[in-house]
Short mmCIF file of C-alpha atoms in Angstrom, two decimals:
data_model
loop_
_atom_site.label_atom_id
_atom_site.label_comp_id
_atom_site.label_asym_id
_atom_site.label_seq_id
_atom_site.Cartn_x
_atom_site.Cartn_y
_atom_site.Cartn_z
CA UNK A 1395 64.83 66.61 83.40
CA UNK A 1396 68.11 67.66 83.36
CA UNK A 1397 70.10 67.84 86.43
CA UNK A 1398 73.06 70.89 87.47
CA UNK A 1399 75.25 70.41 89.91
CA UNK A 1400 75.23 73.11 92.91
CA UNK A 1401 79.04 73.08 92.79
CA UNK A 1402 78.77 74.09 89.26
CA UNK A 1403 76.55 76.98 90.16
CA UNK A 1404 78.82 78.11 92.96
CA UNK A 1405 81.81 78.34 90.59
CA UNK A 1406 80.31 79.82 87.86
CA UNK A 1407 78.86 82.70 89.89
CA UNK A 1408 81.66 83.00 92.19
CA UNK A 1409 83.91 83.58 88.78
CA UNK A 1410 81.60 85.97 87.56
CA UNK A 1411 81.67 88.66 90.75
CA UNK A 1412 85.01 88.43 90.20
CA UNK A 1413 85.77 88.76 86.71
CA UNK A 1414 82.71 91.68 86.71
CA UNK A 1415 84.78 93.54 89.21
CA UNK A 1416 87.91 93.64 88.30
CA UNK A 1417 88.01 93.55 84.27
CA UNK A 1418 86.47 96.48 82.67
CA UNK A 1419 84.35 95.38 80.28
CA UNK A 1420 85.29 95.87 75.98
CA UNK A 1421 82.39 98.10 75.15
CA UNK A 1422 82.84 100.08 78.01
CA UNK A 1423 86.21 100.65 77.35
CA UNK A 1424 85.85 101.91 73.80
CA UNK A 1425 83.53 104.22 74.71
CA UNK A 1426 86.21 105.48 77.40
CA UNK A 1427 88.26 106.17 74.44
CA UNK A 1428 86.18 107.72 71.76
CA UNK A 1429 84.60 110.16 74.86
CA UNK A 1430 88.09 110.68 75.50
CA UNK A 1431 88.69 112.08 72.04
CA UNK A 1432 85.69 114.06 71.52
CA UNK A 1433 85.68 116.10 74.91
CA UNK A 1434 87.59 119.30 74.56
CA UNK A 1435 87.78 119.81 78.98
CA UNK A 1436 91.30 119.25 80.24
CA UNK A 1437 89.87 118.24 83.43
CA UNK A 1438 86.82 115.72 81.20
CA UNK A 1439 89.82 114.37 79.54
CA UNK A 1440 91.65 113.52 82.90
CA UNK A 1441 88.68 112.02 84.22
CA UNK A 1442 88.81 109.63 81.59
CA UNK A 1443 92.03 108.77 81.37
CA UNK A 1444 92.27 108.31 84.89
CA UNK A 1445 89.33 105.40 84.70
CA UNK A 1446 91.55 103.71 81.85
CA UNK A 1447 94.72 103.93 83.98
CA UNK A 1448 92.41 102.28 86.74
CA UNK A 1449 91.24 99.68 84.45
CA UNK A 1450 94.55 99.01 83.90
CA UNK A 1451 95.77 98.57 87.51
CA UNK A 1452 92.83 96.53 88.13
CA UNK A 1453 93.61 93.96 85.46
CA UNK A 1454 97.01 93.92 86.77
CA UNK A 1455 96.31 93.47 90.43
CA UNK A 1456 93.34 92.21 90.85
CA UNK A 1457 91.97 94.79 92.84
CA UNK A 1458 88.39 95.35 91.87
CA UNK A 1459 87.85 98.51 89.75
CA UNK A 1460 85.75 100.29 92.69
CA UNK A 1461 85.95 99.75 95.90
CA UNK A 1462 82.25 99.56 96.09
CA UNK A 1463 81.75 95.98 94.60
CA UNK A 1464 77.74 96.38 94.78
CA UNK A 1465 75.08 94.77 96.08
CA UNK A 1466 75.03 91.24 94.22
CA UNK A 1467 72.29 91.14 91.79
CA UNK A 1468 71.41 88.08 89.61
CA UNK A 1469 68.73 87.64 86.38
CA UNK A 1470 68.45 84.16 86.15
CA UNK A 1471 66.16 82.39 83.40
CA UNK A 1472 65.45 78.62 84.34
CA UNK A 1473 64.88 76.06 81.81
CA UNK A 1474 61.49 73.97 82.75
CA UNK A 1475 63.28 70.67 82.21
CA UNK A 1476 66.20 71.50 85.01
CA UNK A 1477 66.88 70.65 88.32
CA UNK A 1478 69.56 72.20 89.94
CA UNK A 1479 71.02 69.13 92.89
CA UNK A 1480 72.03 69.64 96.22
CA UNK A 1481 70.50 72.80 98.57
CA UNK A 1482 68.56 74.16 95.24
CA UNK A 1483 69.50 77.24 92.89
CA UNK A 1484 68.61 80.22 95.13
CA UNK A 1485 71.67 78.65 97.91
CA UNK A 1486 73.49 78.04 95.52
CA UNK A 1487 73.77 81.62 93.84
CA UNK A 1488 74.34 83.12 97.58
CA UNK A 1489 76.85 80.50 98.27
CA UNK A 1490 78.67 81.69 95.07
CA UNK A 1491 78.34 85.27 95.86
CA UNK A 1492 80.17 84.23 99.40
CA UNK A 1493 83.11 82.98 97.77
CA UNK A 1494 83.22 85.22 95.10
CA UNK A 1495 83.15 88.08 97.27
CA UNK A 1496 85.06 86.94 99.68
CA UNK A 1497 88.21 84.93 98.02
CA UNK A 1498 88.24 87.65 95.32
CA UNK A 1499 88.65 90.82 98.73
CA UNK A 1500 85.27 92.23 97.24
CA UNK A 1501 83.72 94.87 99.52
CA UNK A 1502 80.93 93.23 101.09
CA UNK A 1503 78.13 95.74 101.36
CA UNK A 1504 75.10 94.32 102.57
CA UNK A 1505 73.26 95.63 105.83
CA UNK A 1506 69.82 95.41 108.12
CA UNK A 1507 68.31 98.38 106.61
CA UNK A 1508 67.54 99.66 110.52
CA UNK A 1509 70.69 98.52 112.58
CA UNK A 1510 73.09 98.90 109.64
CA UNK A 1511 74.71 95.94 110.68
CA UNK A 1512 76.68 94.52 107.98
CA UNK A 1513 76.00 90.92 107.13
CA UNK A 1514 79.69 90.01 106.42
CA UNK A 1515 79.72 88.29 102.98
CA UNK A 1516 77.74 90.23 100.71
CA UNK A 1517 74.62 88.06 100.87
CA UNK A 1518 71.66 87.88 100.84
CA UNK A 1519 71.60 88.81 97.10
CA UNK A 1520 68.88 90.26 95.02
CA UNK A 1521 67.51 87.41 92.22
CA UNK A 1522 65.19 87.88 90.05
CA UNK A 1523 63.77 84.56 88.58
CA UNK A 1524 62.36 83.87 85.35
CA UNK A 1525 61.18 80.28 84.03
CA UNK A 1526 61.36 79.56 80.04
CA UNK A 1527 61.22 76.65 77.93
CA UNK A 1528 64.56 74.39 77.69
CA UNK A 1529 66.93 72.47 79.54
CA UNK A 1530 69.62 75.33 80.05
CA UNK A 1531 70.08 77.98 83.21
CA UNK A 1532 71.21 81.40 82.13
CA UNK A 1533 72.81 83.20 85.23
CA UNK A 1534 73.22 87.13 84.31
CA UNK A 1535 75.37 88.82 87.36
CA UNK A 1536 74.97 92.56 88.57
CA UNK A 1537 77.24 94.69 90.71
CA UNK A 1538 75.05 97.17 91.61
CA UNK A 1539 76.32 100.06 93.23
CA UNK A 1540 74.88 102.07 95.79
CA UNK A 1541 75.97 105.83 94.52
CA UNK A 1542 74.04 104.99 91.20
CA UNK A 1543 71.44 103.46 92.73
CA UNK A 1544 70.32 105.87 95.02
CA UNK A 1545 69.63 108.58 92.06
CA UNK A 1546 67.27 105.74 90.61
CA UNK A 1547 63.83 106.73 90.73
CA UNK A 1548 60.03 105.08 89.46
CA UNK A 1549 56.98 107.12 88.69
CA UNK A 1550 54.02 106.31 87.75
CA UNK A 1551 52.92 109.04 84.71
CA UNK A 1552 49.87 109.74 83.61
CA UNK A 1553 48.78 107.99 80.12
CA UNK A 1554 48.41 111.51 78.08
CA UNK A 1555 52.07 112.59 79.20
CA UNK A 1556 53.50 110.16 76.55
CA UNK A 1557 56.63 110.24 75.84
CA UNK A 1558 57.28 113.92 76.24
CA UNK A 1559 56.39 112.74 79.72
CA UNK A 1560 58.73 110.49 79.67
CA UNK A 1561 62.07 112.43 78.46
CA UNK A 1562 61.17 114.99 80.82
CA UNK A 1563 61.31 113.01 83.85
CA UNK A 1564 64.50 111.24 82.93
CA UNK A 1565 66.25 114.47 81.86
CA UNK A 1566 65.18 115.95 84.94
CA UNK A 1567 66.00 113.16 87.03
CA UNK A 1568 69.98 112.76 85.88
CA UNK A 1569 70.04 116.62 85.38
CA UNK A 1570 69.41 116.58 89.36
CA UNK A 1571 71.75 113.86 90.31
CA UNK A 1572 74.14 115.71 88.73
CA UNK A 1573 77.73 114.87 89.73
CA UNK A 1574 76.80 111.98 92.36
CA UNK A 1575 76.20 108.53 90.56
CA UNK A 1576 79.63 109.01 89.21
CA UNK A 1577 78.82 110.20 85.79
CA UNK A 1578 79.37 109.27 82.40
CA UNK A 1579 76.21 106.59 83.68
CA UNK A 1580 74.59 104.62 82.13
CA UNK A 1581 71.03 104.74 82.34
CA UNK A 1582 68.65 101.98 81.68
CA UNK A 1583 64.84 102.95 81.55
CA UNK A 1584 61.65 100.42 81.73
CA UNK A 1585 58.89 101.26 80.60
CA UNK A 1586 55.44 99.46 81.21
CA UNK A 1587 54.24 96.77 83.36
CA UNK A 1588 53.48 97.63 86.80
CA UNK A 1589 55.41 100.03 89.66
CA UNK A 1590 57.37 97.42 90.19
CA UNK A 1591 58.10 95.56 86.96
CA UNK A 1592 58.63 98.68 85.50
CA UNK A 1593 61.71 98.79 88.18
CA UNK A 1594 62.87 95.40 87.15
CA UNK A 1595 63.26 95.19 83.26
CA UNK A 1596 65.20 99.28 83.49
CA UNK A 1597 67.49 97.13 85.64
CA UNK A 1598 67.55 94.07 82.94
CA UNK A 1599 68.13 96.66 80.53
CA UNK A 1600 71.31 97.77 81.75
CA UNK A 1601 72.54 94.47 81.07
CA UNK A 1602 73.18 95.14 77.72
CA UNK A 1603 76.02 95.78 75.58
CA UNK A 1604 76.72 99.76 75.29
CA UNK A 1605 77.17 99.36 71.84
CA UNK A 1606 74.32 97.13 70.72
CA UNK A 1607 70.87 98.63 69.13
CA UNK A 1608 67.53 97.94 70.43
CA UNK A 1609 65.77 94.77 68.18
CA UNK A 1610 62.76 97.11 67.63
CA UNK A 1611 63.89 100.23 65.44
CA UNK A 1612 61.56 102.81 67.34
CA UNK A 1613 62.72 102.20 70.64
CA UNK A 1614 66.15 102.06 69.22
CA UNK A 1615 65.78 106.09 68.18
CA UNK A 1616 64.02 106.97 71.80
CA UNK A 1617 67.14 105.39 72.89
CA UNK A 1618 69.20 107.89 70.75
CA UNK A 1619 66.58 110.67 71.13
CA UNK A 1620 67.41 110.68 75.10
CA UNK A 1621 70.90 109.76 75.02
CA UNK A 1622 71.40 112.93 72.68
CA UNK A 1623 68.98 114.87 75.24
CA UNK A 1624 71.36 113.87 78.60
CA UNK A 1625 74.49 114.37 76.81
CA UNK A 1626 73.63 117.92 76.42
CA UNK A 1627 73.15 118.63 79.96
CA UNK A 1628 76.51 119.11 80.10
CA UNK A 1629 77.37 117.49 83.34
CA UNK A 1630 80.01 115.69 82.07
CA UNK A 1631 82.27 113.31 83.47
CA UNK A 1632 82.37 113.26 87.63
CA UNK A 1633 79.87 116.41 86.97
CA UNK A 1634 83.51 118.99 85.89
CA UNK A 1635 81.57 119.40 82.52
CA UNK A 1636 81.88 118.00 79.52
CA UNK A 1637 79.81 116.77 76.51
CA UNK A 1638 79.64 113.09 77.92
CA UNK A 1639 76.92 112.56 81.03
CA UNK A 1640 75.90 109.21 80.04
CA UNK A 1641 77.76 106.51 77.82
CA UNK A 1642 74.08 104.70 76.77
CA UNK A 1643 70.52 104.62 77.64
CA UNK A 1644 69.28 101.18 77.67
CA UNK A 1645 65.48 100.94 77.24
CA UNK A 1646 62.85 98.14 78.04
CA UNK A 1647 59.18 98.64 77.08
CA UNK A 1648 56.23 96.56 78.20
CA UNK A 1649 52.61 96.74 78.09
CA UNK A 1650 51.05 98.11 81.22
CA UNK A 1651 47.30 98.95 82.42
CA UNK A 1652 45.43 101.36 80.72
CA UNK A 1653 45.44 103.76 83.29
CA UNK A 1654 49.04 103.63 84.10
CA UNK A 1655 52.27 104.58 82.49
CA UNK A 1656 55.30 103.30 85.10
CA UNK A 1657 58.79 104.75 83.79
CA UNK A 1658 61.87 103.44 86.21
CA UNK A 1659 64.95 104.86 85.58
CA UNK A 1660 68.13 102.98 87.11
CA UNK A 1661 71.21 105.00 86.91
CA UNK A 1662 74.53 102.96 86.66
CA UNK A 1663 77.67 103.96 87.48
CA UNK A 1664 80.67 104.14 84.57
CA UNK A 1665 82.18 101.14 85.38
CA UNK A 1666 78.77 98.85 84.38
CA UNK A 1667 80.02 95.31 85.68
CA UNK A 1668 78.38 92.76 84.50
CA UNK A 1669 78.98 89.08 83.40
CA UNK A 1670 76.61 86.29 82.32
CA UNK A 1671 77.34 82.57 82.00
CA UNK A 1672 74.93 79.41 80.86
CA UNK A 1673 75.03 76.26 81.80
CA UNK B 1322 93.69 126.83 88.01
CA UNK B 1323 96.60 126.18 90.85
CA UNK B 1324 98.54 123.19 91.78
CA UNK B 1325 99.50 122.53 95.05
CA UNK B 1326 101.35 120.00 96.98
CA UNK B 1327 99.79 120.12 100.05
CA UNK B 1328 100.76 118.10 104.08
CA UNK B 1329 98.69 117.34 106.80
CA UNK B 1330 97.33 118.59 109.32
CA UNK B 1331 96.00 121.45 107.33
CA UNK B 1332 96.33 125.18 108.45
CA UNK B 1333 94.02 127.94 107.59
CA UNK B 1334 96.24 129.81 105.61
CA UNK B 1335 96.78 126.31 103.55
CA UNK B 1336 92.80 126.02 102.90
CA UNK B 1337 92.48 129.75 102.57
CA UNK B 1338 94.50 130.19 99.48
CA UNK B 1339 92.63 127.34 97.30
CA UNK B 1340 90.03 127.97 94.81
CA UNK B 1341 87.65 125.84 93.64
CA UNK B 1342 89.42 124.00 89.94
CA UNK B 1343 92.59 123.69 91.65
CA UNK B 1344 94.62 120.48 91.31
CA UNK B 1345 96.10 119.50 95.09
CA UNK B 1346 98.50 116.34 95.96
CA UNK B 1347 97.89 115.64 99.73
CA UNK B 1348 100.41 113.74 102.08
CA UNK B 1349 100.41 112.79 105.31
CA UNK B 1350 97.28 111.40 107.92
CA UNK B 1351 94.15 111.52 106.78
CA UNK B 1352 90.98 109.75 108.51
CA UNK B 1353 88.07 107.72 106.69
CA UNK B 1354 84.36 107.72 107.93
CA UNK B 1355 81.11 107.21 106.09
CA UNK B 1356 77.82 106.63 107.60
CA UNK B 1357 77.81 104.72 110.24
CA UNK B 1358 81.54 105.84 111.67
CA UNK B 1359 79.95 109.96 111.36
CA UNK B 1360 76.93 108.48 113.17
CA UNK B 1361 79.08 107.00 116.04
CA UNK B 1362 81.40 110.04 115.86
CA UNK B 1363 78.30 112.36 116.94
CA UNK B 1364 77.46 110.02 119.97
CA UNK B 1365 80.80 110.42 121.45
CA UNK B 1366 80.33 114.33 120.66
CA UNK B 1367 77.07 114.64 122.31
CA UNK B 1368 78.16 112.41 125.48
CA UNK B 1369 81.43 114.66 125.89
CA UNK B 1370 83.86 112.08 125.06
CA UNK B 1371 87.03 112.22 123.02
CA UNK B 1372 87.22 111.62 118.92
CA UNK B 1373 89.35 108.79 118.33
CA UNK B 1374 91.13 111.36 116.39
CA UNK B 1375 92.47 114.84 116.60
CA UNK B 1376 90.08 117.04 114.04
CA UNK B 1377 92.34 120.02 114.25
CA UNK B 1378 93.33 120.34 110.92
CA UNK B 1379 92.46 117.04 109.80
CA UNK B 1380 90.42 115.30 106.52
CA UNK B 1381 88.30 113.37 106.42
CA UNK B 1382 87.76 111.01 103.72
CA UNK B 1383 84.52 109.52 102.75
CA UNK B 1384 85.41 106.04 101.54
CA UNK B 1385 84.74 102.20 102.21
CA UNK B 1386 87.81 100.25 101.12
CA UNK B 1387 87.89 96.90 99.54
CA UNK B 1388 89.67 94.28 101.52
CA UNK B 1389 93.11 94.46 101.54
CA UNK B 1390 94.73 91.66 99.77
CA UNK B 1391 97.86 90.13 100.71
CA UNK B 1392 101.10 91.99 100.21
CA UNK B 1393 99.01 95.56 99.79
CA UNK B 1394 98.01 98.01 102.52
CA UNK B 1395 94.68 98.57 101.50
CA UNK B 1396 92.02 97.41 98.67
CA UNK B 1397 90.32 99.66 96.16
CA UNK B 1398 89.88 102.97 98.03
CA UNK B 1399 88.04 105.40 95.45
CA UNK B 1400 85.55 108.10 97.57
CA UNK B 1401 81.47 107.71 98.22
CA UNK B 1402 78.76 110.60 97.18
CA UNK B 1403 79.05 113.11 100.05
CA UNK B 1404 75.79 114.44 100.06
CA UNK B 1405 75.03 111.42 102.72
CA UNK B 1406 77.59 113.33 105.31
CA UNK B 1407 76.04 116.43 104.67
CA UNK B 1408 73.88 116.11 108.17
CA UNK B 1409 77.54 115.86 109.98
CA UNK B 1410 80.06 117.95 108.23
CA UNK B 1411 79.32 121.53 109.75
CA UNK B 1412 80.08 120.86 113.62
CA UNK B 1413 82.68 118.89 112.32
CA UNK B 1414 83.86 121.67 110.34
CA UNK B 1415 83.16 124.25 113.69
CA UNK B 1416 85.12 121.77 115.73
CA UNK B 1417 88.54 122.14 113.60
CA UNK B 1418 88.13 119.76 110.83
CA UNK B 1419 89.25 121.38 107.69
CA UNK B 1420 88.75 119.02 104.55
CA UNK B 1421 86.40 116.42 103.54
CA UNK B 1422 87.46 114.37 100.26
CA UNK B 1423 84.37 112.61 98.86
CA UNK B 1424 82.45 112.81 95.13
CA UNK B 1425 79.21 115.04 94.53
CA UNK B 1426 77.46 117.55 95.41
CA UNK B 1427 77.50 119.32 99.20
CA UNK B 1428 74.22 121.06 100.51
CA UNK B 1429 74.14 124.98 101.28
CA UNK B 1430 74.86 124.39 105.19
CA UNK B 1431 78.00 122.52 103.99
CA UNK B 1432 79.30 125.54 101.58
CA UNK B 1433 78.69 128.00 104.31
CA UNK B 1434 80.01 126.29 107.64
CA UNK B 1435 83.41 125.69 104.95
CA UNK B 1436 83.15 129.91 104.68
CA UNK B 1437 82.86 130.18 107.71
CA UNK B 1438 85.64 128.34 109.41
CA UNK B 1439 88.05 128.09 106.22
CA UNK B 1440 87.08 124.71 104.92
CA UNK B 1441 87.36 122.81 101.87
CA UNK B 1442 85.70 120.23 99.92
CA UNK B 1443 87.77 117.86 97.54
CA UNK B 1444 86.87 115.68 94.77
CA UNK B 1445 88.12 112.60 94.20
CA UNK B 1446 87.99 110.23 91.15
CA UNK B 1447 84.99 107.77 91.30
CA UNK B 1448 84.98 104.53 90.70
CA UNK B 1449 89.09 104.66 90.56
CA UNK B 1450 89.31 103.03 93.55
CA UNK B 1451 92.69 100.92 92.06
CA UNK B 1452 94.25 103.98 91.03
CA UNK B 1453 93.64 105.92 94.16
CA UNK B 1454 94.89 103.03 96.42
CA UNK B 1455 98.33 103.61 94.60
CA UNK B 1456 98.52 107.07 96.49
CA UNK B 1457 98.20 104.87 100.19
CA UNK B 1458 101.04 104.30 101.72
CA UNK B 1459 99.63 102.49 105.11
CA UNK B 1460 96.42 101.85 106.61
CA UNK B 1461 95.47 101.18 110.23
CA UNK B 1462 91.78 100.88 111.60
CA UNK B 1463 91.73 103.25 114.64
CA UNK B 1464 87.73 102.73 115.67
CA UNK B 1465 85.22 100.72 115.31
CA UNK B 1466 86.44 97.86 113.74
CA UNK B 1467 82.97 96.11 114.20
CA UNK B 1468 81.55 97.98 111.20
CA UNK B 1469 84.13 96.55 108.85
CA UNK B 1470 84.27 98.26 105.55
CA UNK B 1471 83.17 101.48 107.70
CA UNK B 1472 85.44 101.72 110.28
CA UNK B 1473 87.88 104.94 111.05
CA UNK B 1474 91.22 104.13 109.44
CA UNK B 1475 93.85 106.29 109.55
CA UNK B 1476 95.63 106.40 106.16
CA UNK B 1477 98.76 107.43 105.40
CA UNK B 1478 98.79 109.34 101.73
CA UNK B 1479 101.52 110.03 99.72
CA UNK B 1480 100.59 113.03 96.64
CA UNK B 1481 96.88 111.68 96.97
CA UNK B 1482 95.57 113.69 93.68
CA UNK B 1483 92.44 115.66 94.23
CA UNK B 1484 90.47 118.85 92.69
CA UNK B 1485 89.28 121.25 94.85
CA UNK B 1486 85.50 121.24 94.62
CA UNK B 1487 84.21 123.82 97.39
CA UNK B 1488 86.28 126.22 98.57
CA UNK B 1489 86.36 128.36 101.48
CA UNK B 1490 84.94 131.52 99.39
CA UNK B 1491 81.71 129.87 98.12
CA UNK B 1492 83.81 128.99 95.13
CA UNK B 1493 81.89 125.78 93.32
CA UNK B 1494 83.81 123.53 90.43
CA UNK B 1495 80.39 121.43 89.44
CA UNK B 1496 79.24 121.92 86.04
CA UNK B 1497 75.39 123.74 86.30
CA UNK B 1498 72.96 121.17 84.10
CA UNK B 1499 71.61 122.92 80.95
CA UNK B 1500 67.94 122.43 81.14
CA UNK B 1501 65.77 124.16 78.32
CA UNK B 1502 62.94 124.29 81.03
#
């Protein structure tokens, strides 16, 4: 069995809410600029440009790239042969997320969902845990903000809606959120599973790089197939119009029961912060 | 599509005059609220006390700033979606207030309390919350500090660049989806 320290776990995760919100990631950026090129809008193009120039002053200052730093969300895969020391790895990550968010000035946005109380340092944070074989612990960080988030939706379709189904919901569902999750999103779609699962791998998805291809070639063209669909909605960037609405779709697919077909779709904003470390 | 350099408080003949597309640099005091701060706002309204701030004129802007850091007045500052306001804005709007600066869309009783006592609605950049804070010259929280990221601040703005969204004619900027359906 081998053994992490909890300090380790802290730092690591601490680093990684910062670093996620204040450096704009590569692939995100390079899509900034080729959107830039191809829109023909004045007021697309300014959009655009203004998110580099804000890239830029957040690299330079520190300040975090929105002021909504998300709530802190965390994929972690656990090796069955480690043990993380000290108060365990569930502390741990929250402890990190305390110092991350609060030595890096990160807007802490966690509240009691009736009193609206805030809870002052960003915690508790969302985990989801998965155990797999090895000796390593692979911590993937999420700052999930609440604009995007709130035009996320699940449904559960019915088997002969198939894909058509599918498209039509998602379409619909971005067409409608129109100019609020601060578009170009991203939107990462699970497929499968149950209500819930279906919820949690269109999440995972939108870990991914924007410029990498799904491993299995026919989810790789739905991919394409929708991201060709939303871009033609013509929402455009902040919703002034424009031939980019979303920068990717990210899709996860699953087996589910035979009488269901759950689609999630979780809409993220431009900026997509994310970071993952292993230890 | 008109560019205006614009100081607050706002008059009537100021909001009048702007159609929706036009590009607007605004100086002076303007207020934050979100949520919770509108929420407390319309207690003090229906128990007949005083704002903590004069709405004659004023803007409000829908934001949650970062935490300042040292040596800067304010953290990232980029707006929220404004359709969450949308229950508030029209007695604010009847009661004098004459500009709310947020991102997305504004429901039908929004667009028409605006026509109706010469308001406007004006977009601000998501997610450039650095670049925005640039524009802000000073920041001072003026109520309800105990809700932290939401309390009232008043900022002070210097060419703060925005696009007018809403105007006061039923004027709308937002790009119409294409759906085939």
């Amino acid at each position: 069995m081998r053994e992490i320290q909890a300090s380790d776990v802290i730092e690591a995760v601490a680093g990684m809410c910062m670093k996620a919100n204040t450096e704009l990631p590569a692939d995100v950026r390079n899509k900034f600029e080729q959107a830039m090129a191809e829109e023909d809008s004045p007021a697309a193009k300014e959009v655009l440009r203004q998110l580099l120039e804000n890239a830029d002053i957040s690299n330079d200052t520190r300040l975090p790239l929105c002021q909504d730093c998300g709530l802190a969300v965390f994929y972690v895969e656990v090796g069955e042969d480690v043990k993380v020391t000290g108060p365990g790895l569930r502390k741990a990550i929250n402890e990190g997320v305390r110092k991350g968010y609060g030595d890096g000035y990160l807007r802490k946005s966690a509240c009691d969902p009736f009193t609206r109380k805030n809870t002052g340092d960003a915690t508790p944070a969302v985990i989801h845990f998965d155990v797999v074989p090895g000796d390593s612990l692979r911590i993937a960080y999420m700052a999930k903000g609440g604009g995007s988030e709130n035009m996320s939706r699940v449904t559960m379709l019915a088997p002969a809606q198939g894909w058509e189904g599918i498209k039509k919901f998602i379409v619909n569902r971005v067409a409608e959120a129109g100019p609020n999750p601060c578009p170009p999103t991203v939107i990462g779609v699970g497929i499968g599973g149950t209500f819930d699962h279906s919820a949690k791998i269109a999440k995972r998805a939108l870990l991914r790089k924007l410029d990498d291809t799904h491993p299995d070639p026919k989810i790789a063209d739905m991919e394409k197939e929708l991201e060709q669909e939303l871009n033609k909605l013509g929402i455009g960037p902040m919703g002034l119009g424009g031939k980019t609405t979303v920068l990717g779709v990210k899709m996860a697919v699953e087996p589910c029961h035979i009488a269901s077909l759950p689609v999630a779709v979780n809409v993220q904003c431009h900026s997509q912060r994310h970071e993952e470390v292993e230890l | 599509m008109a560019e205006y350099k614009l100081e607050m408080p706002l008059t009537d003949d100021a909001v009048d005059k702007l159609r929706a597309g036009d590009v607007v640099f605004l100086s002076g005091t303007i207020y934050t609220a979100r949520d919770a701060a509108h929420k407390k706002l319309f207690e003090l309204l229906d128990e007949g006390k005083d704002l903590p701030f004069d709405l004659n004129g004023a803007a409000i802007y829908y934001v949650g700033p970062s935490p300042a850091p040292p040596g800067r007045p304010i953290g990232s500052a980029g707006p929220t979606t404004s359709y969450r306001m949308d229950t508030y804005a029209p007695r604010l709007h009847a009661l004098g207030l004459k500009a709310t600066i947020g991102k997305g869309k504004r429901n039908d009783e929004v667009k028409t309390a605006m026509q109706e006592h010469t308001g406007v609605y004006f977009g601000a950049t998501g997610g450039a919350g650095a670049l925005l804070s640039n524009s802000i010259e000073a920041a001072e929280v003026i109520a309800f500090e105990e809700l932290g990221p939401e309390a009232i601040r008043a900022l002070k703005v210097k060419d703060f660049p925005l696009l007018v969204i809403n105007d006061a004619h039923g004027g709308e900027l937002y790009a119409k989806p294409v759906l085939d359906t």
